[in-house]
Coordinates of C-alpha atoms and ligand atoms in Angstrom, one line a residue:
X103 CA 105.0 67.6 144.6
X104 CA 104.6 69.9 147.6
X105 CA 101.1 71.4 147.7
X106 CA 100.7 75.0 148.9
X107 CA 98.6 75.6 151.9
X108 CA 96.6 78.2 150.0
X109 CA 96.9 79.6 146.5
X110 CA 95.1 82.3 144.7
X111 CA 95.5 82.4 140.9
X112 CA 94.5 85.5 138.8
X113 CA 91.9 86.6 141.3
X114 CA 89.7 89.5 140.1
X115 CA 87.4 91.5 142.3
X116 CA 85.5 94.5 141.1
X117 CA 83.5 97.0 143.0
X118 CA 81.2 99.5 141.3
X119 CA 83.5 101.8 139.3
X120 CA 86.7 100.2 140.5
X121 CA 88.8 97.1 140.1
X122 CA 90.0 96.3 143.6
X123 CA 91.9 93.1 142.6
X124 CA 93.3 92.8 139.1
X125 CA 94.5 89.2 138.4
X126 CA 96.1 88.8 141.8
X127 CA 98.1 85.6 142.4
X128 CA 99.5 84.6 145.7
X129 CA 101.0 81.4 147.0
X130 CA 101.2 80.5 150.7
X131 CA 103.4 77.5 151.8
X132 CA 102.9 75.4 154.9
X133 CA 104.9 76.9 157.8
X134 CA 105.3 80.2 156.1
X135 CA 104.6 83.7 157.3
X136 CA 103.7 85.7 154.3
X137 CA 103.5 89.5 154.3
X138 CA 100.8 91.1 152.3
X139 CA 101.9 94.7 151.9
X140 CA 100.9 97.9 150.1
X141 CA 99.6 101.3 150.8
X142 CA 96.1 102.1 151.9
X143 CA 93.6 101.2 149.2
X144 CA 96.0 98.8 147.4
X145 CA 93.5 95.9 147.8
X146 CA 94.9 94.0 150.8
X147 CA 91.7 93.8 152.8
X148 CA 89.7 92.8 149.7
X149 CA 92.1 90.0 149.0
X150 CA 91.8 88.9 152.6
X151 CA 88.0 88.8 152.2
X152 CA 88.2 86.8 149.0
X153 CA 90.6 84.3 150.6
X154 CA 88.2 83.9 153.6
X155 CA 84.9 83.6 151.8
X156 CA 83.6 87.1 152.7
X157 CA 83.7 88.2 149.0
X158 CA 83.0 86.1 146.0
X159 CA 85.7 86.8 143.4
X160 CA 84.6 87.9 139.9
X161 CA 87.4 85.8 138.4
X162 CA 90.3 83.5 139.2
X163 CA 90.7 80.4 141.3
X164 CA 91.7 79.3 144.8
X165 CA 93.4 76.1 145.7
X166 CA 94.0 74.6 149.1
X167 CA 96.6 71.8 149.3
X168 CA 96.4 71.5 145.6
X169 CA 92.6 71.0 145.5
X170 CA 90.3 73.5 144.0
X171 CA 88.6 75.6 146.7
X172 CA 85.3 77.2 146.3
X173 CA 84.2 79.5 149.1
X174 CA 80.5 80.5 149.3
X175 CA 80.9 82.1 152.7
X176 CA 83.1 82.3 155.7
X177 CA 81.7 79.0 157.0
X178 CA 83.2 77.3 153.9
X179 CA 86.6 78.9 154.7
X180 CA 86.4 77.7 158.3
X181 CA 85.6 74.2 157.2
X182 CA 88.7 74.4 154.9
X183 CA 90.8 75.3 157.8
X184 CA 91.1 79.0 157.0
X185 CA 90.6 81.5 159.7
X186 CA 90.9 85.3 159.8
X187 CA 91.3 88.2 162.1
X188 CA 89.7 91.0 160.1
X189 CA 90.6 94.6 160.0
X190 CA 87.1 95.7 161.0
X191 CA 85.9 93.5 163.8
X192 CA 83.6 90.7 163.3
X193 CA 83.0 89.7 167.0
X194 CA 80.0 90.4 169.2
X195 CA 81.0 93.0 171.8
X196 CA 78.0 92.5 174.0
X197 CA 78.5 88.8 174.4
X198 CA 81.0 87.4 176.9
X199 CA 84.6 87.0 176.1
X200 CA 84.2 83.2 176.6
X201 CA 81.3 83.0 174.1
X202 CA 83.2 85.0 171.6
X203 CA 86.1 82.7 171.9
X204 CA 84.1 79.6 171.2
X205 CA 81.3 81.1 169.0
X206 CA 79.5 78.2 167.3
X207 CA 82.0 75.7 168.8
X208 CA 81.1 75.8 172.5
X209 CA 82.0 72.9 174.6
X210 CA 78.7 71.0 175.2
X211 CA 77.7 68.5 177.9
X212 CA 74.8 66.0 178.1
X213 CA 71.7 66.9 176.1
X214 CA 73.8 69.1 173.9
X215 CA 73.7 72.1 176.2
X216 CA 76.6 74.4 176.4
X217 CA 78.8 73.4 179.4
X218 CA 79.3 76.9 180.7
X219 CA 81.6 76.0 183.5
X220 CA 83.9 74.1 181.2
X221 CA 83.7 76.9 178.6
X222 CA 84.7 79.5 181.2
X223 CA 87.5 77.3 182.5
X224 CA 89.0 76.7 179.0
X225 CA 88.5 80.3 178.0
X226 CA 90.3 81.5 181.1
X227 CA 93.3 79.2 180.4
X228 CA 93.5 80.4 176.8
X229 CA 93.3 84.1 177.7
X230 CA 96.1 83.6 180.3
X231 CA 98.3 82.2 177.5
X232 CA 97.5 85.3 175.5
X233 CA 98.3 87.6 178.3
X234 CA 94.9 89.0 178.5
X235 CA 94.0 89.3 182.2
X236 CA 90.2 89.5 182.2
X237 CA 87.1 87.8 183.6
X238 CA 85.9 85.7 180.7
X239 CA 82.3 86.2 181.7
X240 CA 82.6 89.9 181.1
X241 CA 81.4 91.2 177.7
X242 CA 84.1 91.3 175.0
X243 CA 83.4 95.0 174.6
X244 CA 84.8 95.7 178.0
X245 CA 88.3 94.8 176.7
X246 CA 90.5 97.3 174.9
X247 CA 90.7 97.1 171.1
X248 CA 94.1 95.4 171.1
X249 CA 92.9 92.7 173.6
X250 CA 89.8 92.2 171.5
X251 CA 92.1 91.4 168.5
X252 CA 94.0 88.9 170.6
X253 CA 90.7 87.2 171.5
X254 CA 89.9 87.1 167.8
X255 CA 93.3 85.6 167.1
X256 CA 92.9 83.1 170.0
X257 CA 89.6 82.1 168.5
X258 CA 91.0 81.1 165.1
X259 CA 94.2 79.6 166.5
X260 CA 92.4 77.3 169.1
X261 CA 89.7 76.6 166.5
X262 CA 92.4 74.7 164.6
X263 CA 92.7 76.8 161.5
X264 CA 95.8 75.8 159.4
X265 CA 95.8 79.0 157.4
X266 CA 95.4 82.2 159.4
X267 CA 95.0 85.5 157.8
X268 CA 95.5 88.7 159.9
X269 CA 94.5 92.0 158.5
X270 CA 96.4 94.9 160.2
X271 CA 96.0 93.3 163.7
X272 CA 98.6 95.6 165.3
X273 CA 97.0 98.9 164.3
X274 CA 95.1 99.0 167.6
X275 CA 97.5 97.1 169.8
X276 CA 99.6 98.1 172.7
X277 CA 103.3 97.1 172.6
X278 CA 102.9 94.1 175.0
X279 CA 100.0 92.9 172.8
X280 CA 102.1 93.1 169.7
X281 CA 104.8 91.0 171.4
X282 CA 102.1 88.4 172.3
X283 CA 100.9 88.4 168.7
X284 CA 104.4 87.9 167.3
X285 CA 105.1 85.1 169.7
X286 CA 101.9 83.4 168.6
X287 CA 102.8 83.9 164.9
X288 CA 106.2 82.2 165.5
X289 CA 104.5 79.3 167.3
X290 CA 102.1 78.9 164.3
X291 CA 105.1 78.7 161.9
X292 CA 106.8 76.1 164.1
X293 CA 103.6 74.0 164.0
X294 CA 103.6 74.1 160.2
X295 CA 100.6 76.4 160.0
X296 CA 100.6 79.3 157.6
X297 CA 100.1 82.9 158.2
X298 CA 99.2 85.7 155.8
X299 CA 100.1 88.8 157.6
X300 CA 98.8 92.2 156.5
X301 CA 100.5 95.4 157.7
X302 CA 101.8 98.6 156.3
X303 CA 104.4 98.8 159.1
X304 CA 107.6 97.7 157.5
X305 CA 109.3 97.1 160.9
X306 CA 106.8 94.3 161.7
X307 CA 107.1 92.7 158.3
X308 CA 110.9 92.3 158.6
X309 CA 110.5 91.0 162.1
X310 CA 108.2 88.1 161.5
X311 CA 107.6 87.5 157.8
X312 CA 109.4 85.2 155.4
X313 CA 107.8 86.0 152.0
X314 CA 106.2 89.1 150.8
X315 CA 103.5 89.9 148.2
X316 CA 103.2 93.6 147.4
X317 CA 100.0 95.1 146.1
X318 CA 99.7 98.4 144.4
X319 CA 96.4 99.6 143.0
X320 CA 95.0 96.1 142.9
X321 CA 97.9 94.4 141.2
X322 CA 100.8 92.3 142.5
X323 CA 103.9 94.3 141.9
X324 CA 106.3 91.9 143.6
X325 CA 106.4 88.6 145.3
X326 CA 109.3 86.8 146.8
X327 CA 111.5 86.4 149.9
X328 CA 111.3 89.5 152.1
X329 CA 115.0 89.7 152.9
X330 CA 115.9 89.6 149.2
X331 CA 113.9 92.8 148.9
X332 CA 115.5 95.4 151.0
X333 CA 113.5 98.1 152.7
X334 CA 114.2 100.6 150.1
X335 CA 113.2 98.2 147.4
X336 CA 110.0 97.5 149.2
X337 CA 109.1 101.2 149.7
X338 CA 110.0 102.0 146.1
X339 CA 107.7 99.3 144.9
X340 CA 104.9 100.4 147.2
X341 CA 105.2 103.9 145.7
X342 CA 105.4 102.5 142.2
X343 CA 109.0 103.8 141.6
X344 CA 111.8 101.4 140.6
X345 CA 114.8 102.7 142.5
X346 CA 116.9 102.7 139.4
X347 CA 114.8 105.4 137.8
X348 CA 115.1 107.9 140.6
X349 CA 116.6 111.1 139.4
X350 CA 119.8 112.5 140.8
X351 CA 120.0 115.1 143.6
X352 CA 118.4 118.4 142.8
X353 CA 119.1 121.9 143.9
X354 CA 117.0 122.9 146.9
X355 CA 117.0 125.4 149.7
X356 CA 115.9 128.3 147.5
X357 CA 114.1 130.5 150.0
X358 CA 115.4 129.1 153.2
X359 CA 116.6 131.6 155.8
X360 CA 118.5 129.6 158.3
X361 CA 119.1 132.6 160.6
X362 CA 115.4 133.2 161.4
X363 CA 114.1 131.5 164.6
X364 CA 111.3 129.0 163.9
X365 CA 108.0 130.7 163.6
X366 CA 106.1 127.6 164.5
X367 CA 107.4 125.0 166.8
X368 CA 105.6 121.8 167.5
X369 CA 107.3 119.6 170.2
X370 CA 106.6 116.1 171.3
X371 CA 103.3 115.6 169.6
X372 CA 102.1 112.3 170.9
X373 CA 98.9 110.5 170.4
X374 CA 98.3 106.8 171.1
X375 CA 98.6 104.6 168.0
X376 CA 99.2 107.6 165.8
X377 CA 102.0 109.9 166.8
X378 CA 105.1 109.3 168.9
X379 CA 107.0 112.4 170.0
X380 CA 106.9 114.3 166.7
X381 CA 108.7 117.6 166.7
X382 CA 108.7 120.0 163.8
X383 CA 109.9 123.6 163.3
X384 CA 108.7 125.9 160.6
X385 CA 110.2 129.2 159.6
X386 CA 108.6 132.1 157.8
X387 CA 109.3 132.1 154.1
X388 CA 109.9 128.4 154.1
X389 CA 108.1 125.4 152.5
X390 CA 108.6 122.4 154.8
X391 CA 107.7 119.1 153.2
X392 CA 106.2 116.3 155.3
X393 CA 106.9 113.0 153.6
X394 CA 106.0 109.4 154.5
X395 CA 103.9 106.5 153.5
X396 CA 100.2 106.7 153.9
X397 CA 99.5 106.0 157.6
X398 CA 102.8 107.3 158.7
X399 CA 101.2 110.1 160.7
X400 CA 101.4 113.1 158.3
X401 CA 97.7 114.0 158.4
X402 CA 97.6 113.5 162.1
X403 CA 100.6 115.8 162.6
X404 CA 99.0 118.6 160.5
X405 CA 95.7 118.2 162.4
X406 CA 97.5 118.2 165.7
X407 CA 99.2 121.5 164.9
X408 CA 95.9 122.9 163.7
X409 CA 94.1 122.0 166.9
X410 CA 91.9 119.5 165.1
X411 CA 93.2 116.4 166.9
X412 CA 93.4 115.8 170.6
X413 CA 96.9 114.9 171.9
X414 CA 98.2 112.8 174.8
X415 CA 101.2 115.1 174.9
X416 CA 102.9 117.8 173.0
X417 CA 102.9 121.5 172.5
X418 CA 102.7 124.0 169.7
X419 CA 104.0 127.5 169.9
X420 CA 103.4 130.2 167.2
X421 CA 105.7 133.2 167.2
X422 CA 106.9 132.2 170.6
X423 CA 103.4 132.0 172.2
X424 CA 102.1 128.6 173.1
X425 CA 98.7 127.7 171.7
X426 CA 96.7 127.2 174.9
X427 CA 93.3 125.5 175.1
X428 CA 94.0 123.8 171.8
X429 CA 91.2 124.1 169.3
X430 CA 90.7 124.8 165.7
X431 CA 89.5 128.4 166.4
X432 CA 92.5 128.9 168.7
X433 CA 94.8 127.9 166.0
X434 CA 93.1 130.0 163.4
X435 CA 93.3 133.0 165.7
X436 CA 97.0 132.4 166.0
X437 CA 97.2 132.4 162.2
X438 CA 97.4 128.7 161.6
X439 CA 95.2 127.3 158.8
X440 CA 94.9 123.8 157.6
X441 CA 93.8 122.9 154.1
X442 CA 92.5 119.4 154.8
X443 CA 93.2 116.3 152.8
X444 CA 89.6 115.5 152.0
X445 CA 88.3 118.6 150.4
X446 CA 84.9 117.0 149.7
X447 CA 84.1 116.2 153.3
X448 CA 86.2 118.6 155.2
X449 CA 86.3 121.7 153.1
X450 CA 84.4 122.8 150.1
X451 CA 80.6 123.4 150.1
X452 CA 79.8 122.4 146.5
X453 CA 76.3 123.8 146.4
X454 CA 77.5 127.3 147.3
X455 CA 79.1 129.8 144.9
X456 CA 82.8 130.5 144.6
X457 CA 82.2 133.8 146.2
X458 CA 80.4 132.3 149.2
X459 CA 83.0 129.5 149.6
X460 CA 85.9 132.0 149.6
X461 CA 84.3 134.5 151.9
X462 CA 82.8 132.1 154.4
X463 CA 85.6 132.0 156.9
X464 CA 86.8 135.6 156.4
X465 CA 83.4 137.1 157.1
X466 CA 84.2 138.1 160.7
X467 CA 87.3 139.9 159.4
X468 CA 85.4 141.7 156.6
X469 CA 82.6 142.8 158.8
X470 CA 82.5 146.0 160.7
X471 CA 80.1 146.2 163.7
X472 CA 78.5 143.0 162.4
X473 CA 77.8 144.5 159.0
X474 CA 79.6 142.9 156.0
X475 CA 80.4 145.1 153.1
X476 CA 79.4 143.3 149.9
X477 CA 81.8 145.5 147.9
X478 CA 84.7 144.4 150.1
X479 CA 83.8 140.8 149.6
X480 CA 83.6 141.3 145.8
X481 CA 87.0 142.9 145.8
X482 CA 88.5 140.2 147.8
X483 CA 87.0 137.4 145.8
X484 CA 88.0 139.0 142.6
X485 CA 91.6 139.4 143.8
X486 CA 91.8 135.7 144.7
X487 CA 90.2 134.5 141.6
X488 CA 92.8 136.4 139.6
X489 CA 95.7 135.6 141.8
X490 CA 95.0 131.9 141.9
X491 CA 93.8 131.8 138.3
X492 CA 90.5 130.2 139.3
X493 CA 88.8 129.2 136.0
X494 CA 85.1 129.9 136.2
X495 CA 82.4 131.8 134.4
X496 CA 81.8 134.1 137.3
X497 CA 82.2 134.4 141.1
X498 CA 78.6 133.2 141.4
X499 CA 79.2 129.9 139.7
X500 CA 78.6 126.9 142.0
X501 CA 81.8 125.3 143.2
X502 CA 80.4 121.9 142.3
X503 CA 80.6 122.8 138.6
X504 CA 84.4 123.5 138.8
X505 CA 87.2 121.1 138.0
X506 CA 88.8 119.5 141.1
X507 CA 91.9 121.7 140.6
X508 CA 89.8 124.8 140.7
X509 CA 87.8 123.6 143.6
X510 CA 91.1 123.1 145.4
X511 CA 92.1 126.7 144.6
X512 CA 88.8 128.0 146.0
X513 CA 89.5 126.2 149.2
X514 CA 93.0 127.6 149.3
X515 CA 91.6 131.1 148.6
X516 CA 89.2 130.7 151.6
X517 CA 92.1 130.1 153.9
X518 CA 94.3 132.8 152.4
X519 CA 91.5 135.3 152.9
X520 CA 92.0 134.8 156.6
X521 CA 95.6 136.0 156.2
X522 CA 97.2 133.1 157.9
X523 CA 100.8 133.1 159.0
X524 CA 101.2 129.4 158.8
X525 CA 99.5 127.3 156.1
X526 CA 99.3 123.5 156.5
X527 CA 98.5 121.8 153.2
X528 CA 97.5 118.2 153.2
X529 CA 97.9 116.7 149.7
X530 CA 96.8 119.9 148.0
X531 CA 97.6 118.7 144.5
X532 CA 96.3 115.2 144.7
X533 CA 93.7 114.4 142.0
X534 CA 94.0 117.6 140.1
X535 CA 95.2 118.0 136.6
X536 CA 98.8 118.7 135.6
X537 CA 98.2 122.3 134.7
X538 CA 96.4 123.3 137.9
X539 CA 99.0 121.4 139.8
X540 CA 101.8 123.4 138.4
X541 CA 99.9 126.6 139.1
X542 CA 99.3 125.6 142.7
X543 CA 103.0 124.7 143.1
X544 CA 104.0 128.1 141.8
X545 CA 101.6 129.8 144.1
X546 CA 103.0 128.1 147.1
X547 CA 106.4 129.3 146.1
X548 CA 105.1 132.9 145.9
X549 CA 103.3 132.6 149.2
X550 CA 106.5 131.5 150.9
X551 CA 108.4 134.3 149.3
X552 CA 105.8 136.6 150.8
X553 CA 106.7 135.3 154.2
X554 CA 104.2 132.6 154.9
X555 CA 105.4 129.5 156.7
X556 CA 104.1 126.5 154.7
X557 CA 103.9 122.9 155.6
X558 CA 103.3 120.7 152.6
X559 CA 102.2 117.1 152.9
X560 CA 102.6 115.2 149.7
X561 CA 102.8 111.7 148.5
X562 CA 104.4 113.0 145.3
X563 CA 108.1 112.7 145.8
X564 CA 108.9 115.0 142.9
X565 CA 106.7 117.7 144.4
X566 CA 108.5 117.4 147.8
X567 CA 111.9 117.6 146.2
X568 CA 111.1 120.4 143.8
X569 CA 108.9 122.5 146.1
X570 CA 110.4 122.2 149.5
X571 CA 113.4 123.7 151.3
X572 CA 113.4 121.0 153.9
X573 CA 111.6 117.6 154.2
X574 CA 110.7 115.8 157.4
X575 CA 110.0 112.2 156.8
X576 CA 107.6 110.4 159.2
X577 CA 107.5 106.7 159.7
X578 CA 105.1 104.8 162.0
X579 CA 104.1 108.0 163.6
X580 CA 107.6 109.2 164.4
X581 CA 110.2 111.4 162.7
X582 CA 112.5 109.1 160.7
X583 CA 114.6 111.9 159.2
X584 CA 114.9 115.5 158.3
X585 CA 116.5 116.3 155.0
X586 CA 117.9 119.7 154.1
X587 CA 119.5 121.4 151.1
X588 CA 121.2 119.0 148.7
X589 CA 120.0 116.0 150.8
X590 CA 116.4 116.7 149.7
X591 CA 116.3 114.0 147.0
X592 CA 113.8 111.3 146.1
X593 CA 116.3 108.7 147.1
X594 CA 116.9 110.4 150.4
X595 CA 113.2 110.5 151.1
X596 CA 112.7 106.8 150.2
X597 CA 115.6 105.8 152.3
X598 CA 114.1 107.6 155.2
X599 CA 110.7 106.0 154.7
X600 CA 112.4 102.6 154.7
X601 CA 114.8 103.3 157.5
X602 CA 114.6 101.4 160.8
X603 CA 113.3 103.6 163.6
X604 CA 113.0 102.1 167.0
X605 CA 109.4 101.1 167.4
X606 CA 107.2 102.2 170.2
X607 CA 107.3 99.2 172.3
Ligands
ADP71 N1 82.8 96.9 149.8 C1 83.4 97.8 149.0 N2 82.7 98.5 148.1 C2 83.3 99.3 147.2 N3 84.6 99.5 147.2 C3 85.4 98.9 148.0 C4 84.8 98.0 149.0 N4 85.9 97.5 149.7 C5 87.0 98.1 149.3 N5 86.7 98.9 148.3 C6 87.7 99.7 147.5 O1 88.6 98.8 147.0 C7 89.9 99.4 147.1 C8 90.8 98.5 147.9 O2 90.4 98.5 149.3 P1 91.1 97.6 150.4 O3 91.1 96.2 149.9 O4 90.3 97.9 151.6 O5 92.5 98.2 150.5 P2 93.6 98.0 151.6 O6 93.1 97.0 152.6 O7 94.9 97.6 150.9 O8 93.8 99.4 152.2 C9 89.8 100.7 147.7 O9 89.8 101.7 146.7 C10 88.4 100.6 148.4 O10 87.8 101.9 148.4
MG72 MG1 92.8 97.2 154.6

């Protein structure tokens, strides 16, 4: 019988309050490049760490070449011929590139001393082969992030590991570095070594992987040959939606006014590793959906428009006027408000009252000669609490005591109090209960009818289809498709998420 290079059977790993791996099984053959895919938080890195001795599993077994494998640390994994390039780096930036390459395995001469000359010579040869032009005596930290990954890779490859696990190595790489990595992966396959390759970039998986194991919320939802599972199948599974159950096309384009010129125009938004030439137009009275998998660049796009992210290139114009010295205050002054994704850390102040949270940002507008009218604030807060149906005992209740749906409404009220012209909403309904969600969705509809231009980021396909006039789908930091009218369907969005877009190479 043919033994697998590495097997995991029913591996369980729990962190306080959460099950990161729920009976995960995976089988890696010799000479196989196996993709480990899934959205952020699916458990990929946790599995990588269990397979390489960083984490001790709470249950399940590992086998290497048919033999039971017990890993009490990374050293055990190394002895078993398992090497890893981790997502968060494990190298020592202040030490030389050469030392990092050989760490713990330096060439030694007589008396057991490190043979520095030999070490440098070997290191230089290895780096040349990896296309990293650098003086190997320089600190590792002097290299770019992508080159540092290649050094980490070179370290495990030259160290002789037979099973090599790579966790999102390309996230910080430049195109030539990615090509080097792919070349190395192909060589490893030819040598009969095995690679477990973690990435959420579909393009890469289809380029170099044979098999795929798909994680979702800590569970394996699929495993098998990659080509047998088309891109759409892969994306559907990542999102937890079997393609067969997708509903048919739905009516859309309710409050679109195609005649109007775009109120907000973002052109060529570009940021290294994040956004590649993203252009978006937004009309008044329109809800534009922004779809895509996690990590596709949706949040970055919203932040870039709101002046909260520096760009390498790109421009944003509002009502025909370019936003100059791009900053959050500049954007707010131009009427652009962003309701951020993480309301806990980027928005709400839980220890303050509803009243204070809502009025915070609008104070300058409500004050006259620096004096704020308490009565005006009360009226405004009252209006918003009624309009948004914020459920609370009084305007003075602490926001921390509200349900997450009502917290989200308070945050929305704060932005609306500034009378924005453009509202960018990043996952506004995530994690709130069904009732509050429906109320928020209705509210967005009303706001659009009132003439606001709304950009809605959502991972909820149904919400995009039902709530948006148009949907722009991002993939790998670029626009993959723009769907309008009857083309705004869940199937259309999934197809776009899975589509092949020329990669930035
Ligand atoms: N050391 C840890 N302590 C607590 N929770 C963790 C730890 N590492 C990961 N998690 C949680 O486990 C889940 C899976 O995380 P991870 O394996 O990093 O996912 P992925 O790599 O697929 O994005 C996430 O919800 C994450 O917050
Ligand atoms: Mg990860």
